[in-house]
Short mmCIF file of C-alpha atoms and ligand atoms in Angstrom, two decimals:
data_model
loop_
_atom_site.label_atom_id
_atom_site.label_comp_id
_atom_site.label_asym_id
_atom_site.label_seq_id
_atom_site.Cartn_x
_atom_site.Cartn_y
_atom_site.Cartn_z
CA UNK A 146 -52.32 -133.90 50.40
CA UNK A 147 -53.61 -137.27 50.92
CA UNK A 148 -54.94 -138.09 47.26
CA UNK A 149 -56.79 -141.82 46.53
CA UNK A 150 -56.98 -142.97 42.44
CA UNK A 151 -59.41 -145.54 41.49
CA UNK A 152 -57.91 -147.58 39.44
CA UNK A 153 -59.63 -150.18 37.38
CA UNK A 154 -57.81 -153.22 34.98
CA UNK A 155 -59.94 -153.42 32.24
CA UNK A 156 -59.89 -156.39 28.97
CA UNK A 157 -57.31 -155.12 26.90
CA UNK A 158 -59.38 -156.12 23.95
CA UNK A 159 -62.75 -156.36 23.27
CA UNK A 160 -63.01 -160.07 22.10
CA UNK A 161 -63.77 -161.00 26.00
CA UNK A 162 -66.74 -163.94 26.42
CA UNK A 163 -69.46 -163.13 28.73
CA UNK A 164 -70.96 -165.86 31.25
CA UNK A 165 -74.19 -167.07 29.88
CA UNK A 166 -75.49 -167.98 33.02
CA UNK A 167 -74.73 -164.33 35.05
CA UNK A 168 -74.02 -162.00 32.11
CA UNK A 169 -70.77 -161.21 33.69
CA UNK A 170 -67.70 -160.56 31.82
CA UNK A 171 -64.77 -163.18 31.91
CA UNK A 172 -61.64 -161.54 32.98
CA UNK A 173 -59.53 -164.38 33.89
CA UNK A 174 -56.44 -165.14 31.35
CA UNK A 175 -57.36 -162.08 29.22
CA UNK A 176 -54.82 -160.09 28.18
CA UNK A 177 -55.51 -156.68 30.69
CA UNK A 178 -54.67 -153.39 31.15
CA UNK A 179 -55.06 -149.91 33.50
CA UNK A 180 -58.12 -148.63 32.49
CA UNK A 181 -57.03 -145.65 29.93
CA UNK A 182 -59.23 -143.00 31.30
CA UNK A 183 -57.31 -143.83 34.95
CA UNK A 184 -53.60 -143.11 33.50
CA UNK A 185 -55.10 -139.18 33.39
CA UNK A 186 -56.39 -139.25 37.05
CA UNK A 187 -53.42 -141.13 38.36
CA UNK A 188 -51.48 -138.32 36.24
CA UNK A 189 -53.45 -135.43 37.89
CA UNK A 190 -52.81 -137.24 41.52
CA UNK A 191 -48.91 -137.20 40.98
CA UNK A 192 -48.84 -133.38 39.70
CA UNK A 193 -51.43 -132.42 42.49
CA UNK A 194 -49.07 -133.94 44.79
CA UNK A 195 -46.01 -133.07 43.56
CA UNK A 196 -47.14 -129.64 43.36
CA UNK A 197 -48.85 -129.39 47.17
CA UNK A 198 -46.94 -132.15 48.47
CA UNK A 199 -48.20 -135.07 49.76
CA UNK A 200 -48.46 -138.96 48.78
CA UNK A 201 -50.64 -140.72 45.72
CA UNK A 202 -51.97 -144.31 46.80
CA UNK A 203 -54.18 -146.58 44.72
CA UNK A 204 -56.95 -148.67 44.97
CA UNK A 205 -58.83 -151.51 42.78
CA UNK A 206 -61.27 -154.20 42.87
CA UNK A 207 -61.00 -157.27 41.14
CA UNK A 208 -59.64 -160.72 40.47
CA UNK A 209 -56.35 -161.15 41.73
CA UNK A 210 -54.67 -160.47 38.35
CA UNK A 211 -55.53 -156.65 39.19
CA UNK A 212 -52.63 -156.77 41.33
CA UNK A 213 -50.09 -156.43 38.12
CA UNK A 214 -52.44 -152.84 37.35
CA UNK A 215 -51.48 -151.94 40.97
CA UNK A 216 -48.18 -152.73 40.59
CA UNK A 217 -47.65 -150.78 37.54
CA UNK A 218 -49.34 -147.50 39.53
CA UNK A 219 -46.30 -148.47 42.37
CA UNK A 220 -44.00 -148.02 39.39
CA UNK A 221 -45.67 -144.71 38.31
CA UNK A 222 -44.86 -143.51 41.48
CA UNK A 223 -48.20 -144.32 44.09
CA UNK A 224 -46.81 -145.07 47.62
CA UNK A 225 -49.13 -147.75 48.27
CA UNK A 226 -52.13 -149.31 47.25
CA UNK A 227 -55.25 -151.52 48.25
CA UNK A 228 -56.78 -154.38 45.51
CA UNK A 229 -60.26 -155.40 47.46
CA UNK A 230 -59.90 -159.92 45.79
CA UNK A 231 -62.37 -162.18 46.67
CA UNK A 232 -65.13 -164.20 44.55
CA UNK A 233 -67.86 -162.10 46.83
CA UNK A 234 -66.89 -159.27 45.07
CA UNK A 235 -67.17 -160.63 41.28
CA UNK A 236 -70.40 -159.40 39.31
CA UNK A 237 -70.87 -156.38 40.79
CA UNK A 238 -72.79 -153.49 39.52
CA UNK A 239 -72.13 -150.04 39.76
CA UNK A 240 -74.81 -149.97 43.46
CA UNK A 241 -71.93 -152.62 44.32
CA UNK A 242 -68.87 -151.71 43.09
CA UNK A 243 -68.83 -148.22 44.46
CA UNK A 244 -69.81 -150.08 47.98
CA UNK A 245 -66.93 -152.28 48.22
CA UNK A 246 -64.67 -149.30 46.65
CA UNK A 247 -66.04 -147.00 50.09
CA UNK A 248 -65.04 -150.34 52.46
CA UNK A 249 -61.88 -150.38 50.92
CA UNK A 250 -61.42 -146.21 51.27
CA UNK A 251 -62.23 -146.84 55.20
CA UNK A 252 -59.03 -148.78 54.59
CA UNK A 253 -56.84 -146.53 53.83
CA UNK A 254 -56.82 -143.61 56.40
CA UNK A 255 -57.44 -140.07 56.03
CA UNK A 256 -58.15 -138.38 52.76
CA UNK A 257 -58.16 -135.14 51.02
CA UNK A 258 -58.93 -136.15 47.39
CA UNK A 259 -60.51 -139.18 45.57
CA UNK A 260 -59.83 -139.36 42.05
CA UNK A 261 -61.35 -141.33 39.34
CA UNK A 262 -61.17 -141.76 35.77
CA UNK A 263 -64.54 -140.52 33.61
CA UNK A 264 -65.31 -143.86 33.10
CA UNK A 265 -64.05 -147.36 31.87
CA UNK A 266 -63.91 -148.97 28.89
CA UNK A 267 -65.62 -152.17 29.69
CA UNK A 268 -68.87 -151.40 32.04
CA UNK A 269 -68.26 -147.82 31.27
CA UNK A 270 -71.35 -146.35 32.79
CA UNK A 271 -69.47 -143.73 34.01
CA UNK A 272 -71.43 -143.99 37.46
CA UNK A 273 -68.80 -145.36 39.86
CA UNK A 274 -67.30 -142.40 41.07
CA UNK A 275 -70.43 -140.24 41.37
CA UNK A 276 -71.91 -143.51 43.55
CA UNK A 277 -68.95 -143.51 45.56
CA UNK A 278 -68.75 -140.38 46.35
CA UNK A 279 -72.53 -140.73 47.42
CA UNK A 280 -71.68 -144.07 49.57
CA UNK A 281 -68.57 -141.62 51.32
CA UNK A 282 -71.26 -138.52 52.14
CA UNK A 283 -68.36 -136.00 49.94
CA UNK A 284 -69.05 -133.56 47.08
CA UNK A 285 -67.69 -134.21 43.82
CA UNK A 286 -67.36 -133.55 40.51
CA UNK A 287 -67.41 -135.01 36.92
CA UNK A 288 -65.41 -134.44 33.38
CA UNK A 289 -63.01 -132.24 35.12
CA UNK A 290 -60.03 -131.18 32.58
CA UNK A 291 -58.03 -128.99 34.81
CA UNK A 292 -57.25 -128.64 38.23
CA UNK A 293 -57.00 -124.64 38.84
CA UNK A 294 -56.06 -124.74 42.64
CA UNK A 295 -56.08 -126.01 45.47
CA UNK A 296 -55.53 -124.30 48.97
CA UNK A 297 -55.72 -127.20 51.18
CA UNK A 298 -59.60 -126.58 52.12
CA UNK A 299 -61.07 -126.55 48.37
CA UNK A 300 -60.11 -127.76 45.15
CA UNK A 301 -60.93 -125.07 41.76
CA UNK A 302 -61.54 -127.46 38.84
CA UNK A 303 -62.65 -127.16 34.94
CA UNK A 304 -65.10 -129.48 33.53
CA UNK A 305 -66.06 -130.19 30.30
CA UNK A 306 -70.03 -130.17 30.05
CA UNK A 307 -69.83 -130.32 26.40
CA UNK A 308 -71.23 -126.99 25.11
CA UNK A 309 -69.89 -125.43 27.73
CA UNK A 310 -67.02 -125.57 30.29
CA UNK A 311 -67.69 -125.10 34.41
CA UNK A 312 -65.39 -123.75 36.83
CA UNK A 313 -66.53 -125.09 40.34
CA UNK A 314 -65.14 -125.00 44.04
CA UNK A 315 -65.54 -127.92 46.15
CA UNK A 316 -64.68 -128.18 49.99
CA UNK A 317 -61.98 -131.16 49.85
CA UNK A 318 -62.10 -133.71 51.13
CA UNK A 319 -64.20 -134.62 47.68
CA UNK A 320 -64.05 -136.73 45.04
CA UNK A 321 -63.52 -135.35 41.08
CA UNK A 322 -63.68 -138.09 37.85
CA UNK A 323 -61.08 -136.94 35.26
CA UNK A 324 -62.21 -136.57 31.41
CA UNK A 325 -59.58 -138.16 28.72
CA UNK A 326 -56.41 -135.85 27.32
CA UNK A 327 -56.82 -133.70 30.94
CA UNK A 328 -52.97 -134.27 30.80
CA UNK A 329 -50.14 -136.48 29.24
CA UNK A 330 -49.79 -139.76 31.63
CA UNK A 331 -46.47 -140.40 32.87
CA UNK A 332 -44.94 -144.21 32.19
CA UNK A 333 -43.78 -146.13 34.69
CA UNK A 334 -40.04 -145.70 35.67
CA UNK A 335 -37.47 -148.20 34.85
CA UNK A 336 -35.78 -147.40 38.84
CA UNK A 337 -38.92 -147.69 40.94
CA UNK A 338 -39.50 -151.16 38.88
CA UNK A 339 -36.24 -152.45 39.80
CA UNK A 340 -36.33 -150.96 43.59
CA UNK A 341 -39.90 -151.00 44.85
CA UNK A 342 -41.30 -154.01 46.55
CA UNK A 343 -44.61 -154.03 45.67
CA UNK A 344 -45.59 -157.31 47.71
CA UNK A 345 -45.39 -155.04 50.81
CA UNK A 346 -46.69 -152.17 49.37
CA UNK A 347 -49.30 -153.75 47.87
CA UNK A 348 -52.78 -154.93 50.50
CA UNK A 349 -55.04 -157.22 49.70
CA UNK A 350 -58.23 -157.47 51.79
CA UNK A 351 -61.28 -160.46 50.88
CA UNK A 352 -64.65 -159.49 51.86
CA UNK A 353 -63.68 -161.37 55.74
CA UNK A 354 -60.88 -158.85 56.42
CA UNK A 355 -63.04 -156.13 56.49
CA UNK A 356 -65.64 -156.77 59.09
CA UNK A 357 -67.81 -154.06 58.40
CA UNK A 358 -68.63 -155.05 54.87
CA UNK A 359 -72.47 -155.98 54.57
CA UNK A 360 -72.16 -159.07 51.59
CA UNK A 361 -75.96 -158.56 50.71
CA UNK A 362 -74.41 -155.34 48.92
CA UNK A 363 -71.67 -156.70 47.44
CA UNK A 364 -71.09 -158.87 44.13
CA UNK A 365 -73.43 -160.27 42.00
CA UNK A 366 -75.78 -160.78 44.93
CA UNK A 367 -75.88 -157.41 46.14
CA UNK A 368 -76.12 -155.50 42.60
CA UNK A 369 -79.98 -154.47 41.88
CA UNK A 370 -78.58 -154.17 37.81
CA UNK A 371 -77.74 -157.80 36.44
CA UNK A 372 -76.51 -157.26 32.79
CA UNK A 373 -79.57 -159.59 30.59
CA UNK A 374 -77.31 -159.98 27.61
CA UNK A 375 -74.64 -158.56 25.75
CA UNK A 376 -74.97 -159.21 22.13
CA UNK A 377 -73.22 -157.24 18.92
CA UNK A 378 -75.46 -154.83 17.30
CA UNK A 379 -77.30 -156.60 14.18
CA UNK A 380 -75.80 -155.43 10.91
CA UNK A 381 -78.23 -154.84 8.59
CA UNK A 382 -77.37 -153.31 5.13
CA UNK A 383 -80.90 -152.98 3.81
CA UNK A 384 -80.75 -149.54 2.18
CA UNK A 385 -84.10 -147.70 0.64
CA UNK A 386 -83.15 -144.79 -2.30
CA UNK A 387 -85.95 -142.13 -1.80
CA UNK A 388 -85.90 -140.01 -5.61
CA UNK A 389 -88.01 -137.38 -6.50
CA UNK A 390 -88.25 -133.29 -6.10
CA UNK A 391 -87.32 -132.22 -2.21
CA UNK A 392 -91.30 -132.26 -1.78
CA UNK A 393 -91.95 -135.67 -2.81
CA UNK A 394 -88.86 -136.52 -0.92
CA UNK A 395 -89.89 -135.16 2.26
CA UNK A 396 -93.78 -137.03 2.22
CA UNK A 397 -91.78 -139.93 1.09
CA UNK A 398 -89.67 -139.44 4.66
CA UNK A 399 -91.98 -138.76 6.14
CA UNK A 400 -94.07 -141.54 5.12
CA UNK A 401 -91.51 -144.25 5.78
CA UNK A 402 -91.10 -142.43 9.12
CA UNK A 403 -94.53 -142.70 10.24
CA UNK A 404 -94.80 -146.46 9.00
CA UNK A 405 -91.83 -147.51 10.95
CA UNK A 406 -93.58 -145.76 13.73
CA UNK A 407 -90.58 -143.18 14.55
CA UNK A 408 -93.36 -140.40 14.39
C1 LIG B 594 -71.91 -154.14 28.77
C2 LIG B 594 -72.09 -153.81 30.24
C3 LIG B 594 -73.16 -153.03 30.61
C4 LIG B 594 -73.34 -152.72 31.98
N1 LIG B 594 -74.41 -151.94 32.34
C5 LIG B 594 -74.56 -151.63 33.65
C6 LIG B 594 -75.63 -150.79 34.08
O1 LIG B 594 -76.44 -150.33 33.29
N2 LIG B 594 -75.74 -150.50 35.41
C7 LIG B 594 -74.88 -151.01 36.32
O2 LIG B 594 -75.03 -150.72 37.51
N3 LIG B 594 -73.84 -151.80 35.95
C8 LIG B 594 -73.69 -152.11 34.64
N4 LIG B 594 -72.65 -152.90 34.26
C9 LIG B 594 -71.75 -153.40 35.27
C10 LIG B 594 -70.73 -152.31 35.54
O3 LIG B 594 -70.05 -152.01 34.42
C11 LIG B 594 -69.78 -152.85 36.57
O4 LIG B 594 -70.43 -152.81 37.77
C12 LIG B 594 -68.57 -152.04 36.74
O5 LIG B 594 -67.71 -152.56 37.71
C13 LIG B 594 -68.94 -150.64 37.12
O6 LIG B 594 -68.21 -149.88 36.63
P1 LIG B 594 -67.93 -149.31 35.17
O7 LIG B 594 -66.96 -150.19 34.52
O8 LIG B 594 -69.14 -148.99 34.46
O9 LIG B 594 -67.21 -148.05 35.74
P2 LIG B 594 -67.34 -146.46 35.39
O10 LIG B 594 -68.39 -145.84 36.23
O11 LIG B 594 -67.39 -146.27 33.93
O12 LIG B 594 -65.85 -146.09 35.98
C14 LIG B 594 -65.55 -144.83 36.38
C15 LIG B 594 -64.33 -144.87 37.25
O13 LIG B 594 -64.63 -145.54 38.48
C16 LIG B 594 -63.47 -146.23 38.96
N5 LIG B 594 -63.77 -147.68 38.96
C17 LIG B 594 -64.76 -148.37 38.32
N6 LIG B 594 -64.69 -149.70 38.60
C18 LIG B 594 -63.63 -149.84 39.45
C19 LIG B 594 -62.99 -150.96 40.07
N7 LIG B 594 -63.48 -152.19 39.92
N8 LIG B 594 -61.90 -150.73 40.86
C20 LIG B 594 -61.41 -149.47 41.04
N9 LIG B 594 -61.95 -148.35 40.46
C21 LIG B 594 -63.03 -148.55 39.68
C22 LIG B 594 -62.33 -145.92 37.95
O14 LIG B 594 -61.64 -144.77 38.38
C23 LIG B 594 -63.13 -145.61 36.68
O15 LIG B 594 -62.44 -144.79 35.78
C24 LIG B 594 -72.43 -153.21 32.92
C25 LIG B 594 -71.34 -153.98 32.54
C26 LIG B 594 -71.16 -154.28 31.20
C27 LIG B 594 -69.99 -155.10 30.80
#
């Protein structure tokens, strides 16, 4: 099996400024890490494969300190991997993201399975893969929490809809997003650090090395969603005690309800 992982590097806090000018977030110099929800599909990529044979490879987009979140995939045992760099890119939206993610799949051969995390915790719209998936023409699949089988046409999967959990077939190649706790994430091995060269194994490709990229959809400039403003919540600590028998309380609700217009 030929299996792709989205992989995104994420702020590994949440004390990041945003750009008052483009709404974007600043990455640069923040401490960073693999997006958590990407250590369980990277995890289900390496069992799928070790279990059906076949190779994991990895693929980003972002500044060029995304290259260390590759690198640490190389260590968890991905063969190779593609980081899509360049200032075009920066800004994007999900419309944009998931189009530069589908130039950078045409760059990495044939396919069986895209994999993707749920969603991130930064943007975490939890659209990405879905779009992509869209952008590639494949079926896929969200929340999935279990790979059942696969027999090298279709993948079986669980997903957790909440309430209820689906079991659904899809004819590979396809792409699946991968819900939190599906499995326990392997670390990154102490051998492969010392003997993998991830320079080599590692591609980089700017927006000119891939000739069929369109820049009116990429970045800032090619994302229909610009982010307005991202502000804390206002705390407010106001507090009204409502007293009285349960029917006074209730037209008392119900009163404060209607003059705050909620009903
Ligand atoms: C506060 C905030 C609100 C936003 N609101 C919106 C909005 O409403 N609409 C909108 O279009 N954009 C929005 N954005 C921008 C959006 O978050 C970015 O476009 C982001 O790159 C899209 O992905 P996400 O982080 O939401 O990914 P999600 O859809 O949550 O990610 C799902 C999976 O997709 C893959 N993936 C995502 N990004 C990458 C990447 N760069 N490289 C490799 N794999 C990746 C990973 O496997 C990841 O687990 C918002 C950003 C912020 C910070």
């Amino acid at each position: 099996m030929n299996i792709i992982v989205c992989v995104k590097q994420v702020p590994g806090t949440n004390k990041v400024a945003v750009d008052p000018v483009t709404g974007v977030l600043i990455r640069d110099g923040v401490d960073s890490k693999i997006n958590p929800y990407d250590l369980f599909a990277l995890e289900e990529g390496f069992a799928l494969a070790e279990k059906y044979g076949g190779q994991v490879k990895t693929l980003s987009m972002g500044p060029p300190m995304a290259k260390e979140a590759l690198k640490e995939t190389i260590y968890m045992g991905a063969s190779e991997a593609v980081l899509l760099s360049d200032r075009k890119f920066g800004g994007a939206d999900v419309a944009a993201t998931s189009c530069a993610l589908s130039l950078g799949v045409g760059k990495m051969g044939e396919y069986d399975l895209i994999i993707c995390g749920k969603q991130t915790t930064d943007g975490d719209t939890a659209q990405v893969g879905p779009e992509l998936a869209e952008k590639l023409g494949i079926e896929h699949i969200a929340n999935v929490t279990e790979i059942l089988e696969c027999d090298g046409k279709t993948v079986t999967v669980v997903c957790d809809l909440d309430k209820v959990h689906q079991t659904a077939r899809l004819s590979l190649p396809c792409l699946i997003t991968v819900e939190k706790d599906a499995n326990t994430p392997r670390l990154p091995s102490y051998n492969r650090k010392k003997s993998m060269n991830c320079d080599e194994l590692i591609k980089v490709y700017s927006v000119a090395d891939i000739p069929e990229a369109d820049e009116k959809k990429l970045g800032l400039s090619g994302s229909p969603t610009q982010v307005e403003r991202i502000f804390p919540p206002e705390k407010n600590t106001d507090r009204t005690m409502l007293e009285g028998s349960a029917n006074e309380l209730s037209d008392s609700l119900y009163a404060l309800l209607k003059e705050r217009k909620f009903v």
